């Protein structure tokens, strides 16, 4: 595979093409590059246009660095800068409050001394930037870490073109996996995450988008799949399991003769219900316990109805 040209060479070629004595070929006259040409010069025919299109094809691929260490260092620097200004203001207040000083009016803002007023204006600007920065950091901390499978998918894209479509040094941000975050936050059920982790399940033809247009350089190696279809499938599975968990105990309890046997069945179904709820749905622990308690109450009603009969 040919090497990426240097910036100087690229700039020189662009200058030559843009000279008035030469005319650029029109898009209508030029045939698309062949597969061999793309593999030899992916930096020319794909580049950042193709890379951006790939990242935009899936929200999960919108992954960037958070720069945790740099952000903390900048925060500390801005904090220290404001602390120095705070100290200067305190020294001014102390100076103008001394007995031997002229009787300055320290009880007014409208008629305050110019040096103190200027210092307060400077502090105001610094504080605004600092507070805005803190709010940004608070929002950044809410972003979840990028899953390794998504980072691996991006690396696979680079490997498809021999790592030459994008400058190697500009791919290095993917090496900081602990610092990578997903910009688009999506709550996925554990079942949906299981499908995403399984190449076999994720590539089933039932949710493939066959009519979606693909870039010419992908060929048949890349396929697009519908997130909506996968989400609907996961929801259908969860609903089906829920219905089974409600109907099955009714018939099982009806067949049981003793109260001890019925309690054993209820215990088993409550345990299975909690396990399914925790593994198949996005639920917090107290929400899962609340739903399980309601489920157990429904089963106890079934027992009560059976006793009355």
PDB file of C-alpha atoms in Angstrom:
ATOM      1  CA  UNK A   1       0.000   0.000   0.000  1.00  0.00           C
ATOM      2  CA  UNK A   2       1.371   3.380  -0.952  1.00  0.00           C
ATOM      3  CA  UNK A   3       2.384   5.820   1.715  1.00  0.00           C
ATOM      4  CA  UNK A   4       0.440   8.919   2.644  1.00  0.00           C
ATOM      5  CA  UNK A   5       1.923  12.032   1.016  1.00  0.00           C
ATOM      6  CA  UNK A   6       3.374  14.738   3.185  1.00  0.00           C
ATOM      7  CA  UNK A   7       1.543  18.018   3.702  1.00  0.00           C
ATOM      8  CA  UNK A   8       4.055  19.867   1.545  1.00  0.00           C
ATOM      9  CA  UNK A   9       3.564  17.512  -1.405  1.00  0.00           C
ATOM     10  CA  UNK A  10      -0.205  17.638  -1.072  1.00  0.00           C
ATOM     11  CA  UNK A  11      -0.172  21.439  -0.955  1.00  0.00           C
ATOM     12  CA  UNK A  12       2.044  21.578  -4.032  1.00  0.00           C
ATOM     13  CA  UNK A  13      -0.254  19.322  -6.025  1.00  0.00           C
ATOM     14  CA  UNK A  14      -3.296  21.360  -5.048  1.00  0.00           C
ATOM     15  CA  UNK A  15      -1.585  24.543  -6.172  1.00  0.00           C
ATOM     16  CA  UNK A  16      -0.749  23.010  -9.526  1.00  0.00           C
ATOM     17  CA  UNK A  17      -4.306  21.801 -10.062  1.00  0.00           C
ATOM     18  CA  UNK A  18      -5.716  25.204  -9.217  1.00  0.00           C
ATOM     19  CA  UNK A  19      -3.506  27.049 -11.728  1.00  0.00           C
ATOM     20  CA  UNK A  20      -5.449  28.851 -14.506  1.00  0.00           C
ATOM     21  CA  UNK A  21      -3.502  27.006 -17.228  1.00  0.00           C
ATOM     22  CA  UNK A  22      -4.962  23.650 -16.169  1.00  0.00           C
ATOM     23  CA  UNK A  23      -8.603  22.632 -16.014  1.00  0.00           C
ATOM     24  CA  UNK A  24      -9.995  20.223 -13.443  1.00  0.00           C
ATOM     25  CA  UNK A  25     -11.790  17.146 -14.802  1.00  0.00           C
ATOM     26  CA  UNK A  26     -15.536  17.225 -14.299  1.00  0.00           C
ATOM     27  CA  UNK A  27     -17.264  14.622 -12.127  1.00  0.00           C
ATOM     28  CA  UNK A  28     -19.315  13.454 -15.094  1.00  0.00           C
ATOM     29  CA  UNK A  29     -16.213  12.518 -17.125  1.00  0.00           C
ATOM     30  CA  UNK A  30     -14.372  10.735 -14.307  1.00  0.00           C
ATOM     31  CA  UNK A  31     -15.156   7.109 -13.451  1.00  0.00           C
ATOM     32  CA  UNK A  32     -15.208   6.097  -9.765  1.00  0.00           C
ATOM     33  CA  UNK A  33     -11.905   4.715  -8.473  1.00  0.00           C
ATOM     34  CA  UNK A  34     -11.396   0.996  -8.598  1.00  0.00           C
ATOM     35  CA  UNK A  35     -11.050  -1.232  -5.555  1.00  0.00           C
ATOM     36  CA  UNK A  36      -7.319  -1.502  -6.169  1.00  0.00           C
ATOM     37  CA  UNK A  37      -6.932   2.273  -6.327  1.00  0.00           C
ATOM     38  CA  UNK A  38      -8.881   2.675  -3.090  1.00  0.00           C
ATOM     39  CA  UNK A  39      -6.708   0.114  -1.315  1.00  0.00           C
ATOM     40  CA  UNK A  40      -3.565   1.832  -2.576  1.00  0.00           C
ATOM     41  CA  UNK A  41      -4.647   5.377  -1.702  1.00  0.00           C
ATOM     42  CA  UNK A  42      -7.462   5.276   0.889  1.00  0.00           C
ATOM     43  CA  UNK A  43      -6.259   8.616   2.285  1.00  0.00           C
ATOM     44  CA  UNK A  44      -7.165  10.178  -1.085  1.00  0.00           C
ATOM     45  CA  UNK A  45     -10.432   8.473  -1.990  1.00  0.00           C
ATOM     46  CA  UNK A  46     -11.880   8.005   1.516  1.00  0.00           C
ATOM     47  CA  UNK A  47     -10.172  10.248   4.058  1.00  0.00           C
ATOM     48  CA  UNK A  48     -12.142  12.191   6.631  1.00  0.00           C
ATOM     49  CA  UNK A  49     -15.209  12.394   4.402  1.00  0.00           C
ATOM     50  CA  UNK A  50     -15.604   8.620   4.495  1.00  0.00           C
ATOM     51  CA  UNK A  51     -14.601   8.403   8.164  1.00  0.00           C
ATOM     52  CA  UNK A  52     -17.153  11.041   9.175  1.00  0.00           C
ATOM     53  CA  UNK A  53     -19.854   9.266   7.162  1.00  0.00           C
ATOM     54  CA  UNK A  54     -19.033   5.999   8.929  1.00  0.00           C
ATOM     55  CA  UNK A  55     -19.208   7.582  12.399  1.00  0.00           C
ATOM     56  CA  UNK A  56     -22.482   9.299  11.477  1.00  0.00           C
ATOM     57  CA  UNK A  57     -24.043   6.001  10.376  1.00  0.00           C
ATOM     58  CA  UNK A  58     -24.488   4.881  13.998  1.00  0.00           C
ATOM     59  CA  UNK A  59     -24.982   6.999  17.123  1.00  0.00           C
ATOM     60  CA  UNK A  60     -22.935   4.515  19.140  1.00  0.00           C
ATOM     61  CA  UNK A  61     -19.886   5.399  17.031  1.00  0.00           C
ATOM     62  CA  UNK A  62     -19.968   9.080  18.058  1.00  0.00           C
ATOM     63  CA  UNK A  63     -17.078   8.560  20.468  1.00  0.00           C
ATOM     64  CA  UNK A  64     -14.620  11.229  21.567  1.00  0.00           C
ATOM     65  CA  UNK A  65     -12.112  11.846  24.336  1.00  0.00           C
ATOM     66  CA  UNK A  66     -13.171  13.660  27.493  1.00  0.00           C
ATOM     67  CA  UNK A  67      -9.630  14.781  28.364  1.00  0.00           C
ATOM     68  CA  UNK A  68     -10.124  14.214  32.090  1.00  0.00           C
ATOM     69  CA  UNK A  69      -6.574  15.057  33.158  1.00  0.00           C
ATOM     70  CA  UNK A  70      -6.345  18.183  31.019  1.00  0.00           C
ATOM     71  CA  UNK A  71      -9.730  19.415  32.189  1.00  0.00           C
ATOM     72  CA  UNK A  72      -8.718  18.980  35.814  1.00  0.00           C
ATOM     73  CA  UNK A  73      -5.465  20.791  35.230  1.00  0.00           C
ATOM     74  CA  UNK A  74      -7.251  23.689  33.544  1.00  0.00           C
ATOM     75  CA  UNK A  75      -9.791  23.770  36.389  1.00  0.00           C
ATOM     76  CA  UNK A  76      -7.012  23.939  38.976  1.00  0.00           C
ATOM     77  CA  UNK A  77      -5.251  26.700  37.028  1.00  0.00           C
ATOM     78  CA  UNK A  78      -8.403  28.803  36.788  1.00  0.00           C
ATOM     79  CA  UNK A  79      -9.181  28.192  40.441  1.00  0.00           C
ATOM     80  CA  UNK A  80      -5.702  29.324  41.483  1.00  0.00           C
ATOM     81  CA  UNK A  81      -5.976  32.418  39.292  1.00  0.00           C
ATOM     82  CA  UNK A  82      -9.199  33.439  41.016  1.00  0.00           C
ATOM     83  CA  UNK A  83      -7.692  32.709  44.433  1.00  0.00           C
ATOM     84  CA  UNK A  84      -4.870  35.143  43.678  1.00  0.00           C
ATOM     85  CA  UNK A  85      -7.378  37.828  42.700  1.00  0.00           C
ATOM     86  CA  UNK A  86      -9.351  37.047  45.843  1.00  0.00           C
ATOM     87  CA  UNK A  87      -6.205  37.621  47.890  1.00  0.00           C
ATOM     88  CA  UNK A  88      -5.555  40.933  46.117  1.00  0.00           C
ATOM     89  CA  UNK A  89      -9.091  42.087  46.903  1.00  0.00           C
ATOM     90  CA  UNK A  90      -8.697  41.108  50.547  1.00  0.00           C
ATOM     91  CA  UNK A  91      -5.436  43.067  50.751  1.00  0.00           C
ATOM     92  CA  UNK A  92      -7.108  46.137  49.225  1.00  0.00           C
ATOM     93  CA  UNK A  93      -9.951  45.921  51.730  1.00  0.00           C
ATOM     94  CA  UNK A  94      -7.493  45.605  54.583  1.00  0.00           C
ATOM     95  CA  UNK A  95      -5.388  48.527  53.328  1.00  0.00           C
ATOM     96  CA  UNK A  96      -8.339  50.901  52.940  1.00  0.00           C
ATOM     97  CA  UNK A  97      -9.613  49.939  56.400  1.00  0.00           C
ATOM     98  CA  UNK A  98      -6.431  50.875  58.300  1.00  0.00           C
ATOM     99  CA  UNK A  99      -6.626  53.652  60.856  1.00  0.00           C
ATOM    100  CA  UNK A 100      -3.730  55.627  59.395  1.00  0.00           C
ATOM    101  CA  UNK A 101      -5.240  55.624  55.892  1.00  0.00           C
ATOM    102  CA  UNK A 102      -7.487  58.346  54.528  1.00  0.00           C
ATOM    103  CA  UNK A 103     -11.161  57.905  55.375  1.00  0.00           C
ATOM    104  CA  UNK A 104     -12.260  55.966  52.311  1.00  0.00           C
ATOM    105  CA  UNK A 105     -15.909  54.974  52.114  1.00  0.00           C
ATOM    106  CA  UNK A 106     -15.844  51.162  52.107  1.00  0.00           C
ATOM    107  CA  UNK A 107     -19.623  50.993  52.363  1.00  0.00           C
ATOM    108  CA  UNK A 108     -20.531  51.937  48.810  1.00  0.00           C
ATOM    109  CA  UNK A 109     -20.299  50.233  45.455  1.00  0.00           C
ATOM    110  CA  UNK A 110     -21.394  53.189  43.358  1.00  0.00           C
ATOM    111  CA  UNK A 111     -18.620  55.403  44.653  1.00  0.00           C
ATOM    112  CA  UNK A 112     -16.011  52.705  45.145  1.00  0.00           C
ATOM    113  CA  UNK A 113     -12.355  53.334  44.435  1.00  0.00           C
ATOM    114  CA  UNK A 114     -11.277  52.790  40.848  1.00  0.00           C
ATOM    115  CA  UNK A 115      -8.620  50.181  41.569  1.00  0.00           C
ATOM    116  CA  UNK A 116     -10.993  48.055  43.613  1.00  0.00           C
ATOM    117  CA  UNK A 117     -13.762  48.495  41.066  1.00  0.00           C
ATOM    118  CA  UNK A 118     -11.434  47.419  38.258  1.00  0.00           C
ATOM    119  CA  UNK A 119     -10.314  44.402  40.275  1.00  0.00           C
ATOM    120  CA  UNK A 120     -13.923  43.355  40.880  1.00  0.00           C
ATOM    121  CA  UNK A 121     -14.676  43.603  37.159  1.00  0.00           C
ATOM    122  CA  UNK A 122     -11.677  41.388  36.455  1.00  0.00           C
ATOM    123  CA  UNK A 123     -12.825  38.874  39.074  1.00  0.00           C
ATOM    124  CA  UNK A 124     -16.325  38.950  37.591  1.00  0.00           C
ATOM    125  CA  UNK A 125     -15.057  37.883  34.169  1.00  0.00           C
ATOM    126  CA  UNK A 126     -12.796  35.193  35.600  1.00  0.00           C
ATOM    127  CA  UNK A 127     -15.577  33.812  37.795  1.00  0.00           C
ATOM    128  CA  UNK A 128     -17.999  33.661  34.868  1.00  0.00           C
ATOM    129  CA  UNK A 129     -15.557  31.589  32.824  1.00  0.00           C
ATOM    130  CA  UNK A 130     -14.758  29.412  35.829  1.00  0.00           C
ATOM    131  CA  UNK A 131     -18.415  28.731  36.708  1.00  0.00           C
ATOM    132  CA  UNK A 132     -19.255  28.024  33.081  1.00  0.00           C
ATOM    133  CA  UNK A 133     -16.340  25.604  32.944  1.00  0.00           C
ATOM    134  CA  UNK A 134     -17.565  23.810  36.083  1.00  0.00           C
ATOM    135  CA  UNK A 135     -21.040  23.373  34.600  1.00  0.00           C
ATOM    136  CA  UNK A 136     -19.498  21.976  31.428  1.00  0.00           C
ATOM    137  CA  UNK A 137     -17.493  19.507  33.482  1.00  0.00           C
ATOM    138  CA  UNK A 138     -20.611  18.466  35.367  1.00  0.00           C
ATOM    139  CA  UNK A 139     -22.325  17.678  32.065  1.00  0.00           C
ATOM    140  CA  UNK A 140     -19.246  15.864  30.792  1.00  0.00           C
ATOM    141  CA  UNK A 141     -19.146  13.643  33.875  1.00  0.00           C
ATOM    142  CA  UNK A 142     -22.667  12.454  33.080  1.00  0.00           C
ATOM    143  CA  UNK A 143     -21.474  10.940  29.789  1.00  0.00           C
ATOM    144  CA  UNK A 144     -20.926   7.194  29.996  1.00  0.00           C
ATOM    145  CA  UNK A 145     -17.742   5.480  28.923  1.00  0.00           C
ATOM    146  CA  UNK A 146     -17.633   4.150  25.400  1.00  0.00           C
ATOM    147  CA  UNK A 147     -18.202   0.370  25.221  1.00  0.00           C
ATOM    148  CA  UNK A 148     -15.183  -1.547  24.005  1.00  0.00           C
ATOM    149  CA  UNK A 149     -17.202  -3.267  21.288  1.00  0.00           C
ATOM    150  CA  UNK A 150     -17.951   0.131  19.672  1.00  0.00           C
ATOM    151  CA  UNK A 151     -14.308   1.178  19.889  1.00  0.00           C
ATOM    152  CA  UNK A 152     -13.386  -2.168  18.358  1.00  0.00           C
ATOM    153  CA  UNK A 153     -15.829  -1.553  15.492  1.00  0.00           C
ATOM    154  CA  UNK A 154     -14.129   1.766  14.732  1.00  0.00           C
ATOM    155  CA  UNK A 155     -10.720   0.093  14.813  1.00  0.00           C
ATOM    156  CA  UNK A 156     -12.019  -2.559  12.419  1.00  0.00           C
ATOM    157  CA  UNK A 157     -13.027   0.177   9.988  1.00  0.00           C
ATOM    158  CA  UNK A 158      -9.479   1.542  10.056  1.00  0.00           C
ATOM    159  CA  UNK A 159      -8.021  -1.939   9.539  1.00  0.00           C
ATOM    160  CA  UNK A 160     -10.227  -2.488   6.499  1.00  0.00           C
ATOM    161  CA  UNK A 161      -8.218   0.211   4.727  1.00  0.00           C
ATOM    162  CA  UNK A 162      -4.878  -0.803   6.186  1.00  0.00           C
ATOM    163  CA  UNK A 163      -4.978   1.990   8.751  1.00  0.00           C
ATOM    164  CA  UNK A 164      -4.167   4.477   5.991  1.00  0.00           C
ATOM    165  CA  UNK A 165      -7.516   6.190   5.363  1.00  0.00           C
ATOM    166  CA  UNK A 166      -6.816   8.473   8.329  1.00  0.00           C
ATOM    167  CA  UNK A 167      -3.398   9.601   9.502  1.00  0.00           C
ATOM    168  CA  UNK A 168      -2.123   7.068  12.097  1.00  0.00           C
ATOM    169  CA  UNK A 169      -1.306   9.831  14.566  1.00  0.00           C
ATOM    170  CA  UNK A 170      -4.904  11.061  14.320  1.00  0.00           C
ATOM    171  CA  UNK A 171      -6.229   7.601  15.159  1.00  0.00           C
ATOM    172  CA  UNK A 172      -4.361   7.529  18.453  1.00  0.00           C
ATOM    173  CA  UNK A 173      -7.301   8.997  20.363  1.00  0.00           C
ATOM    174  CA  UNK A 174      -8.808   5.503  20.231  1.00  0.00           C
ATOM    175  CA  UNK A 175      -5.896   4.222  22.353  1.00  0.00           C
ATOM    176  CA  UNK A 176      -7.176   6.177  25.388  1.00  0.00           C
ATOM    177  CA  UNK A 177     -10.083   3.832  26.070  1.00  0.00           C
ATOM    178  CA  UNK A 178     -10.516   4.977  29.677  1.00  0.00           C
ATOM    179  CA  UNK A 179     -11.001   8.543  28.427  1.00  0.00           C
ATOM    180  CA  UNK A 180     -13.442   7.814  25.593  1.00  0.00           C
ATOM    181  CA  UNK A 181     -17.112   8.681  26.077  1.00  0.00           C
ATOM    182  CA  UNK A 182     -20.312   8.250  24.083  1.00  0.00           C
ATOM    183  CA  UNK A 183     -21.707  11.620  23.072  1.00  0.00           C
ATOM    184  CA  UNK A 184     -25.165  10.178  22.345  1.00  0.00           C
ATOM    185  CA  UNK A 185     -26.613   8.557  25.458  1.00  0.00           C
ATOM    186  CA  UNK A 186     -29.001   5.648  24.907  1.00  0.00           C
ATOM    187  CA  UNK A 187     -30.624   3.475  27.559  1.00  0.00           C
ATOM    188  CA  UNK A 188     -30.455  -0.063  26.250  1.00  0.00           C
ATOM    189  CA  UNK A 189     -31.984  -3.061  27.924  1.00  0.00           C
ATOM    190  CA  UNK A 190     -29.611  -5.886  28.836  1.00  0.00           C
ATOM    191  CA  UNK A 191     -31.283  -7.982  26.136  1.00  0.00           C
ATOM    192  CA  UNK A 192     -30.517  -5.326  23.514  1.00  0.00           C
ATOM    193  CA  UNK A 193     -26.910  -5.122  24.719  1.00  0.00           C
ATOM    194  CA  UNK A 194     -26.692  -8.912  24.435  1.00  0.00           C
ATOM    195  CA  UNK A 195     -27.793  -8.682  20.807  1.00  0.00           C
ATOM    196  CA  UNK A 196     -25.222  -5.967  20.138  1.00  0.00           C
ATOM    197  CA  UNK A 197     -22.441  -8.101  21.610  1.00  0.00           C
ATOM    198  CA  UNK A 198     -23.339 -11.128  19.499  1.00  0.00           C
ATOM    199  CA  UNK A 199     -22.206 -10.848  15.895  1.00  0.00           C
ATOM    200  CA  UNK A 200     -24.528 -13.699  14.895  1.00  0.00           C
ATOM    201  CA  UNK A 201     -27.635 -12.119  16.403  1.00  0.00           C
ATOM    202  CA  UNK A 202     -26.702  -8.605  15.325  1.00  0.00           C
ATOM    203  CA  UNK A 203     -26.245  -9.640  11.697  1.00  0.00           C
ATOM    204  CA  UNK A 204     -29.490 -11.578  11.277  1.00  0.00           C
ATOM    205  CA  UNK A 205     -31.111 -10.775   7.907  1.00  0.00           C
ATOM    206  CA  UNK A 206     -34.503  -9.984   9.497  1.00  0.00           C
ATOM    207  CA  UNK A 207     -33.372  -6.470  10.481  1.00  0.00           C
ATOM    208  CA  UNK A 208     -30.987  -5.741   7.641  1.00  0.00           C
ATOM    209  CA  UNK A 209     -31.624  -2.539   5.663  1.00  0.00           C
ATOM    210  CA  UNK A 210     -31.124  -3.888   2.159  1.00  0.00           C
ATOM    211  CA  UNK A 211     -32.245  -0.722   0.362  1.00  0.00           C
ATOM    212  CA  UNK A 212     -29.936   1.651   2.226  1.00  0.00           C
ATOM    213  CA  UNK A 213     -27.345   3.192  -0.059  1.00  0.00           C
ATOM    214  CA  UNK A 214     -23.744   2.380   0.842  1.00  0.00           C
ATOM    215  CA  UNK A 215     -20.538   4.115  -0.221  1.00  0.00           C
ATOM    216  CA  UNK A 216     -19.076   2.508  -3.331  1.00  0.00           C
ATOM    217  CA  UNK A 217     -15.860   1.480  -1.567  1.00  0.00           C
ATOM    218  CA  UNK A 218     -17.612  -0.764   0.991  1.00  0.00           C
ATOM    219  CA  UNK A 219     -18.826  -3.419  -1.418  1.00  0.00           C
ATOM    220  CA  UNK A 220     -20.664  -6.375   0.125  1.00  0.00           C
ATOM    221  CA  UNK A 221     -18.519  -6.458   3.265  1.00  0.00           C
ATOM    222  CA  UNK A 222     -20.579  -3.833   5.109  1.00  0.00           C
ATOM    223  CA  UNK A 223     -24.294  -4.058   5.908  1.00  0.00           C
ATOM    224  CA  UNK A 224     -26.688  -1.683   7.655  1.00  0.00           C
ATOM    225  CA  UNK A 225     -29.195  -2.835  10.246  1.00  0.00           C
ATOM    226  CA  UNK A 226     -32.323  -1.203  11.649  1.00  0.00           C
ATOM    227  CA  UNK A 227     -32.121  -0.184  15.298  1.00  0.00           C
ATOM    228  CA  UNK A 228     -35.906   0.105  15.418  1.00  0.00           C
ATOM    229  CA  UNK A 229     -36.386  -3.490  14.330  1.00  0.00           C
ATOM    230  CA  UNK A 230     -33.911  -4.756  16.912  1.00  0.00           C
ATOM    231  CA  UNK A 231     -35.542  -2.663  19.663  1.00  0.00           C
ATOM    232  CA  UNK A 232     -38.986  -3.939  18.676  1.00  0.00           C
ATOM    233  CA  UNK A 233     -37.744  -7.511  18.765  1.00  0.00           C
ATOM    234  CA  UNK A 234     -36.247  -7.002  22.236  1.00  0.00           C
ATOM    235  CA  UNK A 235     -39.485  -5.392  23.463  1.00  0.00           C
ATOM    236  CA  UNK A 236     -41.553  -8.243  22.019  1.00  0.00           C
ATOM    237  CA  UNK A 237     -39.390 -10.814  23.799  1.00  0.00           C
ATOM    238  CA  UNK A 238     -39.732  -8.961  27.108  1.00  0.00           C
ATOM    239  CA  UNK A 239     -43.528  -8.685  26.752  1.00  0.00           C
ATOM    240  CA  UNK A 240     -43.806 -12.368  25.853  1.00  0.00           C
ATOM    241  CA  UNK A 241     -41.759 -13.425  28.863  1.00  0.00           C
ATOM    242  CA  UNK A 242     -43.867 -11.157  31.089  1.00  0.00           C
ATOM    243  CA  UNK A 243     -47.117 -12.706  29.874  1.00  0.00           C
ATOM    244  CA  UNK A 244     -45.732 -16.205  30.392  1.00  0.00           C
ATOM    245  CA  UNK A 245     -44.632 -15.276  33.914  1.00  0.00           C
ATOM    246  CA  UNK A 246     -48.175 -14.121  34.709  1.00  0.00           C
ATOM    247  CA  UNK A 247     -50.176 -16.950  33.116  1.00  0.00           C
ATOM    248  CA  UNK A 248     -48.039 -19.995  33.917  1.00  0.00           C
ATOM    249  CA  UNK A 249     -48.230 -19.677  37.744  1.00  0.00           C
ATOM    250  CA  UNK A 250     -52.049 -19.634  37.581  1.00  0.00           C
ATOM    251  CA  UNK A 251     -52.212 -23.119  36.109  1.00  0.00           C
ATOM    252  CA  UNK A 252     -49.360 -24.464  38.194  1.00  0.00           C
ATOM    253  CA  UNK A 253     -50.926 -23.226  41.437  1.00  0.00           C
ATOM    254  CA  UNK A 254     -54.284 -24.647  40.420  1.00  0.00           C
ATOM    255  CA  UNK A 255     -52.734 -28.097  40.093  1.00  0.00           C
ATOM    256  CA  UNK A 256     -51.055 -27.961  43.509  1.00  0.00           C
ATOM    257  CA  UNK A 257     -52.886 -29.572  46.396  1.00  0.00           C
ATOM    258  CA  UNK A 258     -51.077 -28.334  49.510  1.00  0.00           C
ATOM    259  CA  UNK A 259     -50.327 -24.821  50.684  1.00  0.00           C
ATOM    260  CA  UNK A 260     -46.650 -25.658  51.179  1.00  0.00           C
ATOM    261  CA  UNK A 261     -46.316 -26.741  47.553  1.00  0.00           C
ATOM    262  CA  UNK A 262     -48.018 -23.556  46.383  1.00  0.00           C
ATOM    263  CA  UNK A 263     -45.675 -21.420  48.474  1.00  0.00           C
ATOM    264  CA  UNK A 264     -42.739 -23.254  46.944  1.00  0.00           C
ATOM    265  CA  UNK A 265     -44.038 -22.501  43.448  1.00  0.00           C
ATOM    266  CA  UNK A 266     -44.560 -18.836  44.318  1.00  0.00           C
ATOM    267  CA  UNK A 267     -41.029 -18.603  45.721  1.00  0.00           C
ATOM    268  CA  UNK A 268     -39.585 -20.092  42.543  1.00  0.00           C
ATOM    269  CA  UNK A 269     -41.573 -17.805  40.236  1.00  0.00           C
ATOM    270  CA  UNK A 270     -40.769 -14.702  42.292  1.00  0.00           C
ATOM    271  CA  UNK A 271     -37.065 -15.537  42.083  1.00  0.00           C
ATOM    272  CA  UNK A 272     -37.282 -16.117  38.312  1.00  0.00           C
ATOM    273  CA  UNK A 273     -39.282 -12.902  37.865  1.00  0.00           C
ATOM    274  CA  UNK A 274     -36.666 -10.859  39.716  1.00  0.00           C
ATOM    275  CA  UNK A 275     -33.899 -12.496  37.683  1.00  0.00           C
ATOM    276  CA  UNK A 276     -35.666 -11.750  34.383  1.00  0.00           C
ATOM    277  CA  UNK A 277     -36.469  -8.193  35.425  1.00  0.00           C
ATOM    278  CA  UNK A 278     -32.868  -7.479  36.361  1.00  0.00           C
ATOM    279  CA  UNK A 279     -31.327  -9.083  33.290  1.00  0.00           C
ATOM    280  CA  UNK A 280     -33.775  -8.089  30.553  1.00  0.00           C
ATOM    281  CA  UNK A 281     -34.927  -4.585  31.466  1.00  0.00           C
ATOM    282  CA  UNK A 282     -33.392  -1.238  32.407  1.00  0.00           C
ATOM    283  CA  UNK A 283     -34.543  -1.040  36.025  1.00  0.00           C
ATOM    284  CA  UNK A 284     -32.959   0.328  39.167  1.00  0.00           C
ATOM    285  CA  UNK A 285     -32.665  -2.063  42.125  1.00  0.00           C
ATOM    286  CA  UNK A 286     -35.499  -0.503  44.155  1.00  0.00           C
ATOM    287  CA  UNK A 287     -37.720  -0.433  41.047  1.00  0.00           C
ATOM    288  CA  UNK A 288     -37.034  -4.118  40.427  1.00  0.00           C
ATOM    289  CA  UNK A 289     -37.826  -4.963  44.053  1.00  0.00           C
ATOM    290  CA  UNK A 290     -41.061  -2.959  43.911  1.00  0.00           C
ATOM    291  CA  UNK A 291     -42.216  -4.741  40.766  1.00  0.00           C
ATOM    292  CA  UNK A 292     -41.275  -8.109  42.267  1.00  0.00           C
ATOM    293  CA  UNK A 293     -43.256  -7.341  45.423  1.00  0.00           C
ATOM    294  CA  UNK A 294     -46.305  -6.507  43.303  1.00  0.00           C
ATOM    295  CA  UNK A 295     -45.849  -9.740  41.361  1.00  0.00           C
ATOM    296  CA  UNK A 296     -45.636 -11.739  44.588  1.00  0.00           C
ATOM    297  CA  UNK A 297     -48.816 -10.049  45.829  1.00  0.00           C
ATOM    298  CA  UNK A 298     -50.652 -11.097  42.656  1.00  0.00           C
ATOM    299  CA  UNK A 299     -49.556 -14.707  43.134  1.00  0.00           C
ATOM    300  CA  UNK A 300     -50.709 -14.630  46.751  1.00  0.00           C
ATOM    301  CA  UNK A 301     -54.115 -13.507  45.514  1.00  0.00           C
ATOM    302  CA  UNK A 302     -54.205 -16.605  43.318  1.00  0.00           C
ATOM    303  CA  UNK A 303     -53.568 -18.754  46.404  1.00  0.00           C
ATOM    304  CA  UNK A 304     -56.326 -16.985  48.316  1.00  0.00           C
ATOM    305  CA  UNK A 305     -58.791 -17.553  45.493  1.00  0.00           C
ATOM    306  CA  UNK A 306     -57.825 -21.213  45.401  1.00  0.00           C
ATOM    307  CA  UNK A 307     -58.391 -21.599  49.164  1.00  0.00           C
ATOM    308  CA  UNK A 308     -61.828 -19.963  48.959  1.00  0.00           C
ATOM    309  CA  UNK A 309     -62.832 -22.295  46.135  1.00  0.00           C
TER     310      UNK A 309
END
